[in-house]
Tab-separated table of C-alpha atoms in Angstrom:
chain	number	residue	atom	x	y	z
A	21	MET	CA	-6.101	4.354	-94.359
A	22	ASP	CA	-7.545	4.344	-98.621
A	23	ARG	CA	-4.929	3.029	-98.978
A	24	ILE	CA	-5.029	0.520	-96.974
A	25	GLU	CA	-7.917	0.084	-98.538
A	26	ASN	CA	-7.413	-0.166	-101.563
A	27	ALA	CA	-4.456	-2.608	-101.189
A	28	VAL	CA	-6.816	-5.438	-99.126
A	29	ASP	CA	-9.287	-4.951	-101.712
A	30	ALA	CA	-7.095	-5.438	-104.746
A	31	PHE	CA	-5.393	-8.617	-102.433
A	32	LEU	CA	-9.453	-10.226	-101.773
A	33	GLN	CA	-9.602	-9.190	-105.735
A	34	ASP	CA	-6.931	-11.368	-106.753
A	35	TYR	CA	-7.089	-14.470	-104.700
A	36	PHE	CA	-10.073	-15.287	-103.827
A	37	GLY	CA	-12.061	-13.049	-106.716
A	38	PHE	CA	-14.548	-10.811	-104.737
A	39	ASN	CA	-14.207	-7.002	-102.800
A	40	ILE	CA	-14.730	-5.513	-99.785
A	41	PRO	CA	-18.565	-4.485	-99.889
A	42	THR	CA	-18.250	-0.705	-98.913
A	43	VAL	CA	-20.537	-1.172	-95.388
A	44	GLN	CA	-22.725	2.622	-94.570
A	45	LEU	CA	-25.080	3.414	-91.435
A	46	THR	CA	-28.182	1.750	-92.999
A	47	ASP	CA	-26.833	-1.989	-93.878
A	48	VAL	CA	-26.019	-1.651	-90.197
A	49	VAL	CA	-29.213	-0.967	-88.877
A	50	GLU	CA	-30.467	-3.389	-91.739
A	51	ILE	CA	-28.470	-5.830	-89.912
A	52	ILE	CA	-29.415	-4.985	-86.201
A	53	ILE	CA	-33.438	-5.295	-86.831
A	54	ILE	CA	-33.060	-7.861	-89.215
A	55	ALA	CA	-30.756	-9.956	-85.797
A	56	PHE	CA	-33.650	-9.061	-83.594
A	57	PHE	CA	-36.593	-10.001	-85.674
A	58	ILE	CA	-34.434	-13.416	-85.813
A	59	TYR	CA	-33.668	-13.682	-82.438
A	60	GLN	CA	-37.354	-13.127	-81.445
A	61	VAL	CA	-38.712	-15.530	-83.603
A	62	LEU	CA	-36.713	-18.581	-82.360
A	63	ILE	CA	-37.037	-17.617	-78.406
A	64	TRP	CA	-41.378	-17.134	-79.824
A	65	ILE	CA	-40.709	-20.783	-81.352
A	66	LYS	CA	-38.544	-21.894	-78.824
A	67	ASN	CA	-41.255	-21.315	-75.858
A	68	THR	CA	-44.056	-22.802	-77.903
A	69	ARG	CA	-44.646	-26.531	-79.352
A	70	THR	CA	-44.104	-25.214	-82.622
A	71	TRP	CA	-40.629	-25.625	-81.710
A	72	ILE	CA	-41.637	-29.876	-82.618
A	73	LEU	CA	-43.099	-28.416	-85.766
A	74	PHE	CA	-40.518	-26.239	-86.640
A	75	ARG	CA	-38.162	-29.118	-86.441
A	76	GLY	CA	-39.496	-31.180	-88.405
A	77	ILE	CA	-39.701	-28.493	-91.228
A	78	MET	CA	-35.772	-28.781	-90.808
A	79	VAL	CA	-35.601	-32.572	-90.949
A	80	ILE	CA	-37.056	-31.628	-94.544
A	81	VAL	CA	-35.463	-28.581	-95.950
A	82	ALA	CA	-32.058	-31.032	-95.338
A	83	PHE	CA	-33.363	-33.864	-96.494
A	84	LEU	CA	-33.922	-32.142	-99.980
A	85	MET	CA	-30.750	-30.341	-99.331
A	86	LEU	CA	-29.668	-34.171	-99.922
A	87	ALA	CA	-31.847	-34.455	-103.029
A	88	ALA	CA	-30.479	-31.879	-104.151
A	89	ILE	CA	-26.789	-32.839	-104.048
A	90	PHE	CA	-27.373	-35.334	-105.383
A	91	GLN	CA	-29.173	-35.023	-108.063
A	92	MET	CA	-33.044	-36.453	-107.259
A	93	HIS	CA	-34.714	-34.936	-109.860
A	94	THR	CA	-38.741	-36.607	-108.839
A	95	ILE	CA	-38.064	-35.730	-105.090
A	96	LEU	CA	-37.041	-32.235	-106.483
A	97	TRP	CA	-39.635	-31.631	-108.305
A	98	LEU	CA	-42.459	-33.205	-105.715
A	99	GLY	CA	-40.321	-30.361	-102.907
A	100	ASP	CA	-40.246	-27.741	-105.724
A	101	ARG	CA	-44.619	-28.327	-105.649
A	102	LEU	CA	-45.166	-28.486	-102.153
A	103	PHE	CA	-43.181	-25.237	-101.296
A	104	SER	CA	-45.095	-23.867	-104.176
A	105	ALA	CA	-48.218	-24.113	-101.588
A	106	GLY	CA	-45.526	-23.984	-98.546
A	107	PHE	CA	-46.425	-20.487	-97.310
A	108	ILE	CA	-50.819	-20.455	-97.550
A	109	ALA	CA	-49.190	-24.555	-95.884
A	110	ILE	CA	-47.548	-22.655	-92.959
A	111	ILE	CA	-50.693	-19.723	-92.289
A	112	ILE	CA	-53.358	-22.466	-91.688
A	113	LEU	CA	-50.378	-24.776	-89.183
A	114	PHE	CA	-48.849	-22.394	-87.276
A	115	GLN	CA	-52.266	-20.355	-87.020
A	116	PRO	CA	-53.209	-19.963	-82.643
A	117	GLU	CA	-49.385	-19.662	-82.186
A	118	LEU	CA	-48.926	-16.928	-85.313
A	119	ARG	CA	-52.101	-15.022	-83.848
A	120	LYS	CA	-50.345	-15.416	-80.179
A	121	ALA	CA	-46.291	-13.913	-81.871
A	122	LEU	CA	-49.430	-10.738	-83.379
A	123	GLU	CA	-51.115	-10.190	-80.710
A	124	GLN	CA	-48.067	-10.277	-78.707
A	125	LEU	CA	-46.173	-7.768	-80.781
A	126	GLY	CA	-49.310	-5.221	-80.339
A	127	ARG	CA	-48.583	-5.602	-76.313
A	128	ASN	CA	-45.052	-4.525	-76.889
A	129	LYS	CA	-44.259	-1.607	-74.755
A	130	PHE	CA	-41.898	-0.310	-77.654
A	131	PHE	CA	-44.018	-1.003	-80.192
A	132	ASN	CA	-47.407	0.777	-77.752
A	133	ALA	CA	-44.468	4.382	-77.157
A	134	LEU	CA	-44.720	4.532	-81.022
A	135	LEU	CA	-48.037	3.958	-81.580
A	136	SER	CA	-50.324	5.950	-78.155
A	137	MET	CA	-54.368	5.539	-78.865
A	138	ASN	CA	-55.756	6.405	-76.610
A	139	PHE	CA	-57.936	3.615	-75.809
A	140	SER	CA	-57.694	2.838	-72.093
A	141	ARG	CA	-60.680	2.704	-69.521
A	142	ASN	CA	-63.587	4.969	-68.307
A	143	ILE	CA	-62.747	6.361	-65.043
A	144	GLY	CA	-65.745	4.622	-63.053
A	145	ASP	CA	-64.166	1.225	-64.181
A	146	ARG	CA	-61.343	1.453	-62.034
A	147	PHE	CA	-60.946	-0.050	-58.111
A	148	THR	CA	-61.012	0.706	-54.882
A	149	GLU	CA	-59.240	0.204	-52.250
A	150	LYS	CA	-61.999	-1.663	-51.201
A	151	THR	CA	-61.854	-4.150	-53.727
A	152	ILE	CA	-58.378	-4.377	-53.346
A	153	THR	CA	-59.386	-5.807	-49.482
A	154	ASP	CA	-61.715	-7.863	-51.032
A	155	MET	CA	-60.216	-10.187	-53.183
A	156	VAL	CA	-56.492	-9.672	-51.420
A	157	LYS	CA	-58.714	-11.500	-48.500
A	158	ALA	CA	-60.289	-13.510	-50.109
A	159	SER	CA	-58.131	-15.502	-51.995
A	160	PHE	CA	-55.905	-16.579	-48.579
A	161	GLU	CA	-59.092	-17.581	-46.823
A	162	MET	CA	-59.983	-19.618	-50.052
A	163	GLY	CA	-56.060	-20.742	-49.884
A	164	ALA	CA	-56.569	-21.184	-46.253
A	165	VAL	CA	-58.667	-24.355	-46.577
A	166	LYS	CA	-57.606	-25.358	-50.091
A	167	THR	CA	-60.737	-24.360	-52.768
A	168	GLY	CA	-58.942	-23.394	-56.189
A	169	ALA	CA	-60.309	-20.194	-57.554
A	170	LEU	CA	-59.264	-17.996	-61.050
A	171	ILE	CA	-60.019	-13.794	-61.195
A	172	VAL	CA	-59.076	-12.208	-63.676
A	173	ILE	CA	-58.415	-8.638	-63.749
A	174	GLU	CA	-59.468	-6.428	-66.902
A	175	LEU	CA	-57.741	-3.652	-67.731
A	176	ASN	CA	-57.073	-1.987	-70.528
A	177	ASP	CA	-57.286	-4.922	-72.524
A	178	GLU	CA	-61.536	-5.350	-73.180
A	179	LEU	CA	-62.247	-9.456	-72.129
A	180	THR	CA	-65.108	-9.359	-74.031
A	181	GLU	CA	-64.699	-12.547	-75.945
A	182	TYR	CA	-63.768	-13.968	-72.632
A	183	GLU	CA	-66.905	-12.894	-70.237
A	184	ARG	CA	-69.162	-14.150	-73.380
A	185	THR	CA	-67.964	-17.461	-72.006
A	186	GLY	CA	-69.815	-17.196	-68.663
A	187	ILE	CA	-72.837	-16.574	-66.481
A	188	THR	CA	-73.355	-13.125	-66.280
A	189	LEU	CA	-73.459	-11.647	-62.888
A	190	ASP	CA	-72.755	-7.666	-62.974
A	191	SER	CA	-72.451	-7.770	-59.201
A	192	LEU	CA	-69.933	-5.242	-56.641
A	193	VAL	CA	-67.124	-7.678	-56.080
A	194	SER	CA	-67.484	-8.648	-51.979
A	195	ARG	CA	-65.059	-10.951	-49.796
A	196	GLN	CA	-68.085	-13.396	-49.551
A	197	LEU	CA	-69.151	-13.390	-53.176
A	198	LEU	CA	-65.740	-14.404	-54.189
A	199	ILE	CA	-65.428	-17.190	-51.912
A	200	ASN	CA	-68.993	-18.962	-51.878
A	201	ILE	CA	-68.911	-18.932	-55.936
A	202	PHE	CA	-65.308	-20.640	-55.814
A	203	GLU	CA	-67.511	-22.876	-53.237
A	204	LYS	CA	-66.902	-26.932	-54.266
A	205	ASN	CA	-70.394	-28.319	-55.396
A	206	THR	CA	-71.337	-25.537	-56.453
A	207	PRO	CA	-72.545	-23.889	-60.145
A	208	LEU	CA	-70.832	-21.557	-60.188
A	209	HIS	CA	-66.983	-22.492	-59.318
A	210	ASP	CA	-65.217	-24.374	-62.477
A	211	GLY	CA	-63.773	-21.857	-64.444
A	212	ALA	CA	-63.286	-18.084	-64.299
A	213	VAL	CA	-64.234	-15.118	-62.224
A	214	LEU	CA	-63.888	-11.813	-64.590
A	215	VAL	CA	-63.234	-8.416	-63.043
A	216	ARG	CA	-63.631	-5.077	-64.127
A	217	GLY	CA	-63.455	-2.379	-62.213
A	218	ASN	CA	-65.014	-2.515	-59.168
A	219	ARG	CA	-67.495	-5.536	-60.406
A	220	ILE	CA	-67.851	-9.637	-61.335
A	221	VAL	CA	-68.844	-9.203	-64.421
A	222	SER	CA	-68.764	-12.884	-65.407
A	223	ALA	CA	-68.581	-15.930	-63.512
A	224	THR	CA	-66.967	-20.197	-65.031
A	225	CYS	CA	-65.782	-18.507	-67.575
A	226	TYR	CA	-63.267	-20.301	-70.153
A	227	LEU	CA	-59.369	-19.147	-70.432
A	228	PRO	CA	-57.123	-20.324	-72.964
A	229	LEU	CA	-54.423	-22.642	-71.597
A	230	SER	CA	-50.744	-21.770	-72.180
A	231	ASP	CA	-48.788	-23.582	-75.149
A	232	ASN	CA	-45.173	-22.436	-73.211
A	233	MET	CA	-43.313	-25.452	-73.190
A	234	GLU	CA	-41.503	-23.605	-70.014
A	235	LEU	CA	-44.396	-23.815	-67.890
A	236	SER	CA	-43.374	-26.296	-65.277
A	237	LYS	CA	-44.988	-30.031	-65.165
A	238	ASP	CA	-46.827	-29.999	-61.875
A	239	LEU	CA	-48.351	-26.883	-63.142
A	240	GLY	CA	-52.668	-27.993	-63.678
A	241	THR	CA	-55.093	-26.399	-66.239
A	242	ARG	CA	-55.957	-23.527	-63.677
A	243	HIS	CA	-52.084	-22.010	-63.581
A	244	ARG	CA	-52.133	-22.839	-67.108
A	245	ALA	CA	-54.934	-20.751	-67.951
A	246	ALA	CA	-53.920	-17.679	-65.892
A	247	VAL	CA	-50.863	-18.263	-68.049
A	248	GLY	CA	-52.558	-18.522	-71.174
A	249	ILE	CA	-55.261	-15.415	-70.735
A	250	SER	CA	-52.238	-13.536	-69.457
A	251	GLU	CA	-50.372	-13.926	-72.936
A	252	VAL	CA	-53.077	-12.660	-75.060
A	253	CYS	CA	-54.398	-9.854	-72.912
A	254	ASP	CA	-52.409	-7.429	-70.151
A	255	ALA	CA	-54.583	-8.031	-67.040
A	256	LEU	CA	-53.219	-9.247	-63.951
A	257	THR	CA	-55.339	-12.907	-62.678
A	258	ILE	CA	-55.371	-14.249	-59.341
A	259	VAL	CA	-54.764	-17.769	-59.443
A	260	VAL	CA	-55.431	-20.551	-55.413
A	261	SER	CA	-53.994	-24.057	-56.220
A	262	GLU	CA	-56.414	-26.172	-54.398
A	263	GLU	CA	-53.942	-29.231	-54.633
A	264	THR	CA	-51.372	-26.038	-52.331
A	265	GLY	CA	-53.293	-23.932	-50.690
A	266	ALA	CA	-50.951	-21.501	-52.898
A	267	VAL	CA	-51.519	-18.025	-54.069
A	268	SER	CA	-50.266	-17.267	-57.594
A	269	ILE	CA	-49.953	-13.555	-59.951
A	270	ALA	CA	-50.130	-14.305	-63.532
A	271	ARG	CA	-49.230	-11.345	-65.323
A	272	GLU	CA	-47.208	-10.367	-69.410
A	273	GLY	CA	-47.107	-14.351	-69.673
A	274	LYS	CA	-44.855	-14.744	-66.758
A	275	LEU	CA	-45.879	-16.877	-63.141
A	276	MET	CA	-44.938	-15.513	-59.589
A	277	ARG	CA	-46.446	-18.505	-57.071
A	278	ASP	CA	-46.764	-19.053	-54.235
A	279	VAL	CA	-46.948	-14.911	-53.232
A	280	THR	CA	-47.838	-13.807	-50.140
A	281	GLU	CA	-50.622	-11.567	-49.566
A	282	ASP	CA	-48.583	-8.177	-49.082
A	283	VAL	CA	-46.435	-8.925	-53.052
A	284	LEU	CA	-50.173	-9.349	-53.879
A	285	GLU	CA	-51.773	-6.438	-52.488
A	286	ASP	CA	-49.065	-4.393	-54.271
A	287	GLN	CA	-49.852	-6.015	-57.407
A	288	LEU	CA	-52.644	-4.581	-57.326
A	289	ARG	CA	-52.124	-1.352	-55.437
A	290	SER	CA	-49.376	-1.469	-58.436
A	291	ILE	CA	-52.374	-1.394	-61.197
A	292	GLN	CA	-54.454	1.020	-59.931
A	293	LYS	CA	-51.019	3.470	-58.535
A	294	ALA	CA	-50.836	2.727	-62.841
A	295	GLU	CA	-54.950	3.538	-63.757
A	296	ASP	CA	-54.493	6.832	-61.383
A	297	VAL	CA	-52.098	8.411	-63.723
A	298	LYS	CA	-53.594	8.092	-67.068
A	299	THR	CA	-56.767	9.054	-65.418
A	300	ASP	CA	-55.300	12.265	-64.563
A	301	GLN	CA	-53.203	12.622	-68.030
A	302	GLU	CA	-56.747	12.604	-69.556
A	303	HIS	CA	-57.843	14.766	-67.518
A	304	GLY	CA	-55.172	17.105	-68.153
A	305	ARG	CA	-55.868	17.171	-71.991
A	306	PHE	CA	-59.970	17.610	-70.696
A	307	PHE	CA	-59.335	20.436	-69.212
A	308	TRP	CA	-57.054	22.167	-72.243
A	309	GLY	CA	-59.054	21.028	-74.662
A	310	ARG	CA	-61.760	22.849	-72.333
A	311	ARG	CA	-59.912	26.025	-71.734
A	312	SER	CA	-58.620	26.409	-76.115
A	313	GLY	CA	-62.477	25.890	-76.876
A	314	HIS	CA	-63.179	28.821	-74.075
A	315	VAL	CA	-60.483	31.005	-75.571
A	316	ASP	CA	-61.575	30.432	-79.103
A	317	GLU	CA	-65.291	31.704	-78.644
A	318	ASP	CA	-63.982	34.698	-75.813
A	319	LYS	CA	-61.523	35.715	-78.940
A	320	GLU	CA	-64.460	35.326	-81.594
A	321	SER	CA	-66.668	37.256	-79.144
A	322	ALA	CA	-64.215	40.582	-78.595
A	323	ASP	CA	-64.140	39.998	-82.905
A	324	ARG	CA	-67.990	39.983	-82.616
């Protein structure tokens, strides 16, 4: 095997002037990691309006390459001066997109598993079975009469910055209250309602709009806001269409359109179960911590 490699290496060196590079396992791992990140960046660029700006930058780069081929020294001099400040210019131009990309990277499940930190909600912030029933009934009753609605259910990521954009309510979730909030021509019907646990904490909240180019063109502002908030946090958002009365769910940047009552109820229960598991784990850590503390105290008493 070594003879074959040496023969091929000698042939390439004699006729083409280069050797076969030595490839190690770390090199393969590096290539895979770089390819993965480049792929993720291209997917992120393609799914946002950044793709248009990116194409403009590629046109400028292609023009500068032509200038280099034909020795256009003035254009190359200008290009060199522009690219010296290009990094800062890119950060300024793509600031919203870069922030969104970093937020999505921070919410990645793989990295969350590696860097797991206990920032979960308090036990009292979980919603009950009655809250699930009231939200489901209110959503489909509003859909039956084509009343638009936007309900954001906070999970692990805090939504304080969006809560401040609305009017503070701090009321228990109920079917009647949700329907009354979104009733047309009422002071609180415009904007989103923020639900934390069993309480409606704020109404008329402003949400970020999604700039995902793959979203259907027939989606209005309400649906784009639902997808937008799901792109920057882990919240689940219920949106009721004012035009069709259809109920949809937005989470993790995806929109599940025209769902049934059973599907919505299952989605809410899956969140509730996930919170229950997390709470049990917290109880376990608390219990074992207390137990360890008691053991240490007993040892100290015995020593005395």
